[in-house]
């Protein structure tokens, strides 16, 4: 069972493998999950932006979720299934599948097509969490959802859903600022981007959904070890290297687009 003590570190936020015919390449994907587990990732996560949850049909989601859970179980590694959807029932159905399959956690963003009214936020998370009893809840906070939660709203979600253990904080949300991270980390574990491990690790950040660990596991695991040992100068140097890498990749993709 995940707790705030063990729900931490650089979880692998895996993309999904597809064939040239746009079908789920289950064999390749299972190998990818297994490789992350063997490399020492503290957990494996799919169903976020990198996992293309927004482009999956429900039957595809179920296949990917099952493969993730089964491979993680085989390698004794915790797994989290992203269950975000454009509507409440869609998220509820996905959460129920994740619970039935035996996932350890679900991660859910607010519905992102129609903006969620403030008075519906807590009830939304309560309803989704009720579909996955016993599983840890992670809030995927992103400005793509058109809403940035306040600290008071995070506190209200925590009161309504005690299983709310982690928030994936992205740019423009409260957990991505030093002050906000410090306050939010008193409530739940704050996950941030790898390039912010040093800056926000000082403020209480406890990990991240990493898009780097599945192709550079030794580097990311070593960086996280420096954060846990509070070796800030060394961690900052690694994060600076990541900043340069991300800037380079952004330029390449931007020019390609």
Short mmCIF file of C-alpha atoms in Angstrom, two decimals, residues 2-256:
data_model
loop_
_atom_site.label_atom_id
_atom_site.label_comp_id
_atom_site.label_asym_id
_atom_site.label_seq_id
_atom_site.Cartn_x
_atom_site.Cartn_y
_atom_site.Cartn_z
CA UNK A 2 1.28 3.43 -0.90
CA UNK A 3 1.74 6.01 1.83
CA UNK A 4 3.33 9.42 1.92
CA UNK A 5 6.50 7.71 3.15
CA UNK A 6 6.92 5.47 0.10
CA UNK A 7 5.02 7.36 -2.63
CA UNK A 8 8.09 9.32 -3.71
CA UNK A 9 11.02 9.49 -6.09
CA UNK A 10 11.22 9.62 -9.90
CA UNK A 11 8.38 7.44 -11.16
CA UNK A 12 8.65 6.44 -14.81
CA UNK A 13 5.93 8.23 -16.81
CA UNK A 14 5.90 5.86 -19.76
CA UNK A 15 4.68 6.55 -23.29
CA UNK A 16 2.63 3.83 -24.95
CA UNK A 17 4.02 1.74 -27.79
CA UNK A 18 1.91 1.62 -30.96
CA UNK A 19 2.31 -0.34 -34.17
CA UNK A 20 2.52 1.26 -37.60
CA UNK A 21 -1.16 0.35 -37.91
CA UNK A 22 -2.06 2.39 -34.80
CA UNK A 23 -2.70 -0.61 -32.61
CA UNK A 24 -1.40 -1.12 -29.09
CA UNK A 25 2.00 -2.83 -29.32
CA UNK A 26 1.56 -4.80 -26.13
CA UNK A 27 4.72 -6.89 -26.38
CA UNK A 28 6.96 -3.84 -26.78
CA UNK A 29 5.13 -1.92 -24.09
CA UNK A 30 5.43 -4.77 -21.59
CA UNK A 31 9.17 -4.89 -22.25
CA UNK A 32 9.36 -1.14 -21.59
CA UNK A 33 7.53 -1.47 -18.27
CA UNK A 34 9.73 -4.39 -17.25
CA UNK A 35 12.87 -2.45 -18.17
CA UNK A 36 11.83 0.45 -15.93
CA UNK A 37 11.18 -1.91 -13.06
CA UNK A 38 14.52 -3.68 -13.50
CA UNK A 39 16.34 -0.33 -13.70
CA UNK A 40 15.10 0.55 -10.22
CA UNK A 41 12.35 3.07 -10.90
CA UNK A 42 10.39 3.45 -7.63
CA UNK A 43 7.16 3.23 -9.60
CA UNK A 44 5.71 3.15 -13.10
CA UNK A 45 2.97 5.47 -14.32
CA UNK A 46 0.99 5.64 -17.53
CA UNK A 47 -2.09 7.47 -18.65
CA UNK A 48 -0.74 11.01 -18.46
CA UNK A 49 0.11 13.39 -21.26
CA UNK A 50 3.11 11.29 -22.32
CA UNK A 51 0.87 8.22 -22.20
CA UNK A 52 -1.60 9.93 -24.57
CA UNK A 53 -4.65 9.26 -22.40
CA UNK A 54 -6.58 11.90 -24.33
CA UNK A 55 -6.23 9.93 -27.59
CA UNK A 56 -7.24 6.48 -26.29
CA UNK A 57 -10.52 4.67 -26.63
CA UNK A 58 -11.79 2.96 -23.49
CA UNK A 59 -10.90 -0.52 -24.72
CA UNK A 60 -7.36 0.65 -25.47
CA UNK A 61 -7.12 2.18 -22.00
CA UNK A 62 -8.10 -1.14 -20.43
CA UNK A 63 -5.46 -3.05 -22.39
CA UNK A 64 -2.71 -0.59 -21.48
CA UNK A 65 -3.76 -0.49 -17.83
CA UNK A 66 -3.82 -4.29 -17.60
CA UNK A 67 -0.37 -4.64 -19.17
CA UNK A 68 1.05 -2.00 -16.82
CA UNK A 69 -0.39 -3.56 -13.68
CA UNK A 70 0.57 -7.12 -14.63
CA UNK A 71 4.18 -6.25 -15.48
CA UNK A 72 4.60 -4.14 -12.36
CA UNK A 73 3.18 -6.92 -10.21
CA UNK A 74 5.56 -9.38 -11.86
CA UNK A 75 8.50 -7.16 -10.88
CA UNK A 76 7.13 -6.06 -7.49
CA UNK A 77 7.03 -2.39 -8.48
CA UNK A 78 4.17 -0.03 -7.60
CA UNK A 79 2.11 1.30 -10.50
CA UNK A 80 -0.18 4.26 -11.04
CA UNK A 81 -2.82 4.51 -13.74
CA UNK A 82 -3.87 7.86 -15.16
CA UNK A 83 -7.66 8.02 -15.30
CA UNK A 84 -8.27 11.53 -16.61
CA UNK A 85 -11.19 12.15 -18.94
CA UNK A 86 -13.23 14.99 -20.40
CA UNK A 87 -16.17 14.09 -18.16
CA UNK A 88 -16.73 12.74 -14.67
CA UNK A 89 -18.19 9.36 -15.63
CA UNK A 90 -15.26 8.73 -17.96
CA UNK A 91 -12.81 9.24 -15.09
CA UNK A 92 -14.97 7.13 -12.76
CA UNK A 93 -15.05 4.23 -15.22
CA UNK A 94 -11.30 4.33 -15.66
CA UNK A 95 -10.70 4.50 -11.92
CA UNK A 96 -12.92 1.46 -11.40
CA UNK A 97 -10.91 -0.48 -13.99
CA UNK A 98 -7.63 0.51 -12.32
CA UNK A 99 -8.94 -0.70 -8.97
CA UNK A 100 -10.25 -3.97 -10.42
CA UNK A 101 -6.90 -4.68 -12.06
CA UNK A 102 -4.99 -4.07 -8.83
CA UNK A 103 -3.20 -0.78 -9.43
CA UNK A 104 -1.64 0.99 -6.46
CA UNK A 105 -2.72 4.52 -7.35
CA UNK A 106 -4.78 6.54 -9.78
CA UNK A 107 -3.91 9.97 -11.14
CA UNK A 108 -6.70 12.26 -12.25
CA UNK A 109 -6.83 15.74 -13.74
CA UNK A 110 -9.93 17.88 -13.70
CA UNK A 111 -12.06 17.48 -16.85
CA UNK A 112 -10.39 19.75 -19.35
CA UNK A 113 -12.89 20.50 -22.12
CA UNK A 114 -15.52 22.39 -20.12
CA UNK A 115 -14.03 24.31 -17.20
CA UNK A 116 -14.91 22.75 -13.85
CA UNK A 117 -16.78 25.21 -11.60
CA UNK A 118 -15.19 25.81 -8.21
CA UNK A 119 -18.08 24.24 -6.32
CA UNK A 120 -17.70 20.98 -8.28
CA UNK A 121 -13.98 20.31 -7.73
CA UNK A 122 -14.12 18.51 -4.39
CA UNK A 123 -17.18 16.45 -5.32
CA UNK A 124 -15.49 15.43 -8.57
CA UNK A 125 -12.46 14.00 -6.78
CA UNK A 126 -14.65 12.41 -4.11
CA UNK A 127 -16.69 10.62 -6.76
CA UNK A 128 -13.68 9.39 -8.73
CA UNK A 129 -11.86 8.22 -5.58
CA UNK A 130 -14.97 6.33 -4.45
CA UNK A 131 -14.72 4.22 -7.62
CA UNK A 132 -11.23 3.07 -6.58
CA UNK A 133 -11.41 2.33 -2.85
CA UNK A 134 -8.08 1.52 -1.25
CA UNK A 135 -6.03 3.18 -3.99
CA UNK A 136 -3.93 6.25 -3.47
CA UNK A 137 -5.15 9.33 -5.32
CA UNK A 138 -2.86 11.68 -7.19
CA UNK A 139 -4.14 14.97 -8.52
CA UNK A 140 -2.69 15.79 -11.93
CA UNK A 141 -2.67 19.56 -11.76
CA UNK A 142 -2.18 21.23 -15.11
CA UNK A 143 -3.31 24.52 -16.60
CA UNK A 144 -4.66 22.50 -19.52
CA UNK A 145 -7.63 21.92 -17.21
CA UNK A 146 -8.25 25.71 -17.27
CA UNK A 147 -8.25 25.78 -13.46
CA UNK A 148 -5.37 26.28 -11.02
CA UNK A 149 -6.28 24.93 -7.59
CA UNK A 150 -5.68 27.05 -4.52
CA UNK A 151 -4.09 25.74 -1.35
CA UNK A 152 -7.49 25.83 0.30
CA UNK A 153 -8.94 23.70 -2.49
CA UNK A 154 -6.13 21.17 -2.08
CA UNK A 155 -6.89 21.08 1.64
CA UNK A 156 -10.58 20.56 0.92
CA UNK A 157 -9.83 17.65 -1.43
CA UNK A 158 -7.60 16.09 1.24
CA UNK A 159 -10.36 16.38 3.84
CA UNK A 160 -12.87 14.79 1.49
CA UNK A 161 -10.47 12.13 0.16
CA UNK A 162 -7.91 11.01 2.78
CA UNK A 163 -6.32 8.79 0.10
CA UNK A 164 -5.15 11.96 -1.70
CA UNK A 165 -1.40 11.48 -1.24
CA UNK A 166 0.33 13.15 -4.20
CA UNK A 167 -0.04 16.05 -6.60
CA UNK A 168 1.75 16.26 -9.93
CA UNK A 169 2.45 20.00 -10.05
CA UNK A 170 3.04 21.65 -13.41
CA UNK A 171 3.97 25.15 -14.50
CA UNK A 172 1.47 27.77 -13.37
CA UNK A 173 0.15 25.72 -10.44
CA UNK A 174 0.74 26.34 -6.76
CA UNK A 175 3.13 23.42 -6.26
CA UNK A 176 5.56 24.73 -8.87
CA UNK A 177 6.59 27.78 -6.83
CA UNK A 178 8.98 27.54 -3.86
CA UNK A 179 6.47 29.02 -1.40
CA UNK A 180 3.54 27.04 -2.79
CA UNK A 181 5.53 23.80 -2.82
CA UNK A 182 6.55 24.31 0.81
CA UNK A 183 2.93 24.83 1.89
CA UNK A 184 1.43 22.14 -0.32
CA UNK A 185 4.00 19.57 0.81
CA UNK A 186 2.53 19.83 4.32
CA UNK A 187 -0.65 18.28 2.90
CA UNK A 188 0.48 15.86 0.18
CA UNK A 189 3.65 14.79 -1.62
CA UNK A 190 4.51 17.22 -4.40
CA UNK A 191 5.87 15.78 -7.66
CA UNK A 192 7.64 18.15 -10.05
CA UNK A 193 9.69 18.01 -13.25
CA UNK A 194 13.16 16.50 -13.06
CA UNK A 195 14.75 19.87 -13.85
CA UNK A 196 13.14 21.26 -10.67
CA UNK A 197 14.29 18.51 -8.33
CA UNK A 198 17.00 20.67 -6.76
CA UNK A 199 15.08 23.96 -6.63
CA UNK A 200 11.86 22.51 -5.24
CA UNK A 201 13.41 19.57 -3.40
CA UNK A 202 14.61 22.20 -0.95
CA UNK A 203 10.98 23.20 -0.51
CA UNK A 204 9.63 19.72 0.15
CA UNK A 205 9.08 18.19 -3.31
CA UNK A 206 9.13 14.41 -3.00
CA UNK A 207 9.54 13.15 -6.56
CA UNK A 208 8.26 13.41 -10.11
CA UNK A 209 6.58 11.61 -13.00
CA UNK A 210 9.72 11.36 -15.07
CA UNK A 211 9.99 11.29 -18.84
CA UNK A 212 13.76 10.85 -18.59
CA UNK A 213 14.18 7.90 -16.25
CA UNK A 214 13.07 5.35 -18.84
CA UNK A 215 15.96 6.25 -21.16
CA UNK A 216 18.54 7.58 -18.66
CA UNK A 217 17.72 5.73 -15.44
CA UNK A 218 21.16 5.90 -13.84
CA UNK A 219 21.34 9.67 -14.28
CA UNK A 220 17.87 10.35 -12.84
CA UNK A 221 18.23 7.89 -9.96
CA UNK A 222 21.61 9.40 -9.09
CA UNK A 223 20.10 12.89 -9.22
CA UNK A 224 17.30 11.87 -6.90
CA UNK A 225 19.78 10.28 -4.49
CA UNK A 226 21.58 13.65 -4.30
CA UNK A 227 18.28 15.35 -3.52
CA UNK A 228 17.53 12.90 -0.72
CA UNK A 229 21.03 13.44 0.70
CA UNK A 230 20.52 17.22 0.39
CA UNK A 231 23.59 17.55 -1.82
CA UNK A 232 22.14 20.66 -3.37
CA UNK A 233 25.13 21.93 -5.35
CA UNK A 234 25.57 18.58 -7.10
CA UNK A 235 21.82 18.27 -7.70
CA UNK A 236 21.67 21.78 -9.14
CA UNK A 237 24.46 20.94 -11.59
CA UNK A 238 22.50 17.91 -12.82
CA UNK A 239 19.30 19.94 -13.11
CA UNK A 240 21.16 22.59 -15.13
CA UNK A 241 22.19 19.87 -17.58
CA UNK A 242 18.56 18.81 -17.87
CA UNK A 243 17.47 22.40 -18.50
CA UNK A 244 19.89 22.60 -21.43
CA UNK A 245 18.67 19.27 -22.76
CA UNK A 246 15.01 20.27 -22.54
CA UNK A 247 15.73 23.60 -24.24
CA UNK A 248 17.54 21.80 -27.06
CA UNK A 249 14.72 19.31 -27.53
CA UNK A 250 12.14 22.09 -27.51
CA UNK A 251 14.03 23.96 -30.22
CA UNK A 252 14.26 20.81 -32.33
CA UNK A 253 10.57 20.01 -32.08
CA UNK A 254 9.50 23.64 -32.45
CA UNK A 255 11.48 23.99 -35.66
CA UNK A 256 10.12 20.66 -36.90
#
